[in-house]
Coordinates of C-alpha atoms in Angstrom, one line a residue:
M232 CA 96.0 116.8 92.5
R233 CA 94.6 120.5 92.1
V234 CA 94.5 123.1 95.1
E235 CA 91.7 125.9 94.5
A236 CA 92.3 129.0 96.6
V237 CA 89.3 129.6 98.6
S238 CA 88.5 131.9 101.6
P239 CA 88.0 130.5 105.3
E240 CA 84.3 131.5 104.8
Q241 CA 84.2 129.1 101.3
V242 CA 85.6 126.3 103.3
R243 CA 82.9 126.6 106.1
A244 CA 80.3 126.8 103.1
R245 CA 81.4 123.9 101.5
L246 CA 81.9 121.9 104.6
V247 CA 78.3 122.8 105.8
A248 CA 77.1 121.6 102.1
R249 CA 79.1 118.2 102.4
V250 CA 77.5 117.4 105.7
G251 CA 74.0 118.3 104.1
E252 CA 74.7 115.7 101.4
L253 CA 75.6 112.8 103.8
P254 CA 73.1 109.9 103.8
A255 CA 73.7 109.3 107.9
V256 CA 70.6 110.5 109.8
R257 CA 73.3 111.6 112.5
P258 CA 76.4 112.2 110.7
R259 CA 79.7 112.0 112.6
V260 CA 82.5 114.4 111.0
L261 CA 85.9 114.1 111.9
I262 CA 88.4 117.2 111.8
D263 CA 92.0 116.4 111.8
G264 CA 95.1 118.6 112.1
W265 CA 97.8 119.5 114.3
G266 CA 96.9 121.9 117.1
V267 CA 98.8 124.8 115.2
T268 CA 96.0 124.5 112.7
D269 CA 93.2 124.5 115.3
P270 CA 90.9 121.9 114.1
A271 CA 88.5 122.8 117.0
A272 CA 88.1 126.4 115.7
L273 CA 87.3 125.1 112.5
A274 CA 84.6 123.0 114.1
T275 CA 83.2 125.5 116.3
D276 CA 82.8 127.9 113.4
L277 CA 80.6 125.0 111.8
I278 CA 78.3 125.2 114.6
S279 CA 76.1 128.0 113.9
P280 CA 75.9 127.5 110.0
L281 CA 74.9 124.0 110.7
R282 CA 72.3 124.9 113.2
A283 CA 70.9 127.4 111.0
A284 CA 70.4 124.7 108.4
G285 CA 68.4 122.8 110.9
R286 CA 70.8 120.5 112.1
P287 CA 71.9 120.9 115.6
A288 CA 75.9 120.2 116.0
V289 CA 77.9 119.2 119.0
L290 CA 81.6 119.7 119.4
V291 CA 83.6 116.7 120.9
R292 CA 87.4 117.5 121.6
A293 CA 89.5 114.3 121.1
D294 CA 91.9 115.9 123.9
D295 CA 89.2 115.0 126.2
F296 CA 89.8 111.1 125.6
L297 CA 93.5 111.1 126.1
R298 CA 94.9 108.4 128.5
P299 CA 96.0 109.0 132.0
A300 CA 99.5 110.8 132.1
S301 CA 101.0 107.8 133.5
V302 CA 100.3 106.1 130.2
R303 CA 100.9 108.7 127.9
W304 CA 104.4 109.9 129.5
E305 CA 105.7 106.2 130.1
F306 CA 108.5 107.0 127.9
G307 CA 109.0 110.5 128.4
R308 CA 106.8 113.5 127.6
D309 CA 108.4 114.5 124.4
D310 CA 108.3 110.6 122.7
P311 CA 106.9 111.0 119.2
D312 CA 105.9 107.3 119.3
A313 CA 104.2 107.4 122.5
L314 CA 102.2 110.4 121.3
L315 CA 101.2 108.1 118.2
D316 CA 100.6 104.8 120.0
L317 CA 99.4 105.6 123.5
A318 CA 98.1 109.0 124.2
L319 CA 94.6 108.7 122.5
D320 CA 91.9 106.2 123.8
S321 CA 90.4 105.4 120.4
G322 CA 88.5 102.6 122.0
A323 CA 87.0 105.2 124.5
L324 CA 86.1 107.5 121.5
I325 CA 84.4 104.7 119.7
R326 CA 82.6 103.2 122.8
E327 CA 81.5 106.5 124.4
V328 CA 80.9 108.7 121.5
L329 CA 80.9 107.6 117.9
D330 CA 78.8 104.4 118.2
P331 CA 76.3 105.9 120.6
W332 CA 75.9 108.9 118.3
E333 CA 75.2 106.7 115.4
A334 CA 72.6 104.5 117.5
G335 CA 70.9 108.1 118.8
A336 CA 71.9 106.8 122.5
D337 CA 73.4 108.9 125.2
Y338 CA 77.2 109.8 124.5
L339 CA 79.8 110.9 126.9
P340 CA 81.0 114.4 125.9
A341 CA 84.4 113.9 127.8
L342 CA 86.1 111.1 129.4
W343 CA 89.6 112.5 130.9
D344 CA 90.7 115.9 132.0
A345 CA 94.2 115.9 130.8
A346 CA 95.2 119.1 132.5
Q347 CA 94.2 117.8 135.9
D348 CA 94.9 114.3 134.9
R349 CA 91.6 112.9 136.5
S350 CA 88.1 112.0 135.4
A351 CA 86.3 114.7 133.5
R352 CA 83.2 113.8 135.7
R353 CA 80.8 114.5 132.8
R354 CA 77.5 113.0 132.7
R355 CA 76.2 111.4 129.4
E356 CA 74.0 113.6 127.1
P357 CA 71.4 112.9 124.6
V358 CA 72.2 112.9 120.9
P359 CA 69.9 115.5 119.3
D360 CA 67.7 114.6 116.5
D361 CA 69.3 115.1 113.4
G362 CA 72.4 116.0 114.9
V363 CA 75.8 116.4 113.8
L364 CA 78.9 115.2 115.6
L365 CA 82.2 117.3 115.1
L366 CA 85.0 115.4 116.4
A367 CA 88.3 117.5 116.1
G368 CA 91.9 116.7 117.2
E369 CA 95.4 115.8 116.4
L370 CA 96.4 112.3 114.6
L371 CA 92.9 111.0 114.3
L372 CA 93.2 109.5 110.9
G373 CA 94.1 105.7 110.6
R374 CA 92.7 104.8 113.6
W375 CA 89.5 103.2 112.1
L376 CA 87.3 105.5 113.7
P377 CA 83.7 105.2 112.2
V378 CA 82.8 108.5 111.0
D379 CA 80.8 109.7 107.9
L380 CA 83.1 112.5 106.8
S381 CA 86.7 113.1 107.5
V382 CA 88.4 116.4 106.9
H383 CA 92.2 117.0 107.4
L384 CA 93.9 120.4 107.6
A385 CA 97.4 119.8 106.0
L386 CA 100.3 121.5 106.5
R387 CA 103.6 121.1 104.8
P388 CA 106.3 119.5 106.8
D389 CA 108.5 122.8 106.4
M390 CA 105.5 125.1 107.4
L391 CA 104.6 122.9 110.6
A392 CA 108.3 123.4 111.7
R393 CA 107.9 127.0 111.4
R394 CA 104.6 127.3 113.1
L395 CA 105.9 124.8 115.9
P396 CA 107.6 126.5 119.2
A397 CA 110.9 125.2 120.0
G398 CA 109.5 123.3 122.6
Q399 CA 107.5 121.3 120.3
Q400 CA 109.8 120.5 117.6
W401 CA 109.8 116.8 118.7
L402 CA 106.4 116.7 117.2
L403 CA 108.1 116.5 113.6
P404 CA 109.2 112.7 113.8
A405 CA 105.6 112.1 114.8
D406 CA 104.3 114.0 111.9
A407 CA 106.7 112.1 109.4
R408 CA 105.5 108.7 111.0
Y409 CA 101.8 110.0 110.5
R410 CA 102.6 110.8 107.0
E411 CA 104.1 107.6 106.2
E412 CA 101.4 105.3 108.2
A413 CA 98.1 107.1 107.9
D414 CA 99.0 109.0 104.9
P415 CA 96.1 111.6 106.0
E416 CA 95.8 113.5 102.5
S417 CA 95.1 110.2 100.9
A418 CA 92.6 109.1 103.7
A419 CA 90.5 112.2 104.3
D420 CA 87.6 112.7 102.3
V421 CA 88.2 116.5 102.3
V422 CA 91.8 118.0 102.3
V423 CA 92.1 121.6 103.1
R424 CA 95.5 122.9 103.0
V425 CA 96.3 125.6 105.5
D426 CA 100.0 126.6 105.1
H427 CA 98.5 130.0 105.1
A428 CA 95.6 130.1 107.4
E429 CA 94.0 133.3 105.8
R430 CA 94.2 131.7 102.3
P431 CA 93.6 128.0 102.6
G432 CA 93.5 125.8 99.6
W433 CA 90.6 123.4 98.7
V434 CA 92.0 120.2 97.3
T435 CA 90.4 118.4 94.4
E436 CA 90.8 115.7 92.0
R437 CA 93.0 113.6 94.3

């Protein structure tokens, strides 16, 4: 494994180039990383350059496909196993977003408002011609989500521990299990090390 020091701008440019190389007509790109790495921010930063390249891009947040609180928190709000096993409605993501996007059918941009713990009350929207789906969130790899490119924002365990607030240290056991079971740095098509966000590392020759 070799880690090449790059700038955030180079990360964006390389990801846009990788999307352009995908054979899919309407590619689905997964951006995985803990909240402290802000995968949705990276996805948002890709929208303008993708559109400039003639590829209308849409961001879907995995947090908008969480299960109701009664399911997510059945074993408490800080249970790492429940976070991995119960929180995300992967089936709904596939059914309402990923499969329709591939088929060019209408997709649902959000299913559940986790903050209000109620339906997001969103209407289905048409998939744009030559559109690119950017699906961003936590713990997304190893769930058999059908995507055309997967990106993992990698943090060393010690760096994750330093960046998590005191009240979120319970996420560390979830991270350890995620590494063991999903092995995100091997599973992802692209790995970007973000131990230092302003000085990311592009992982090659994995």
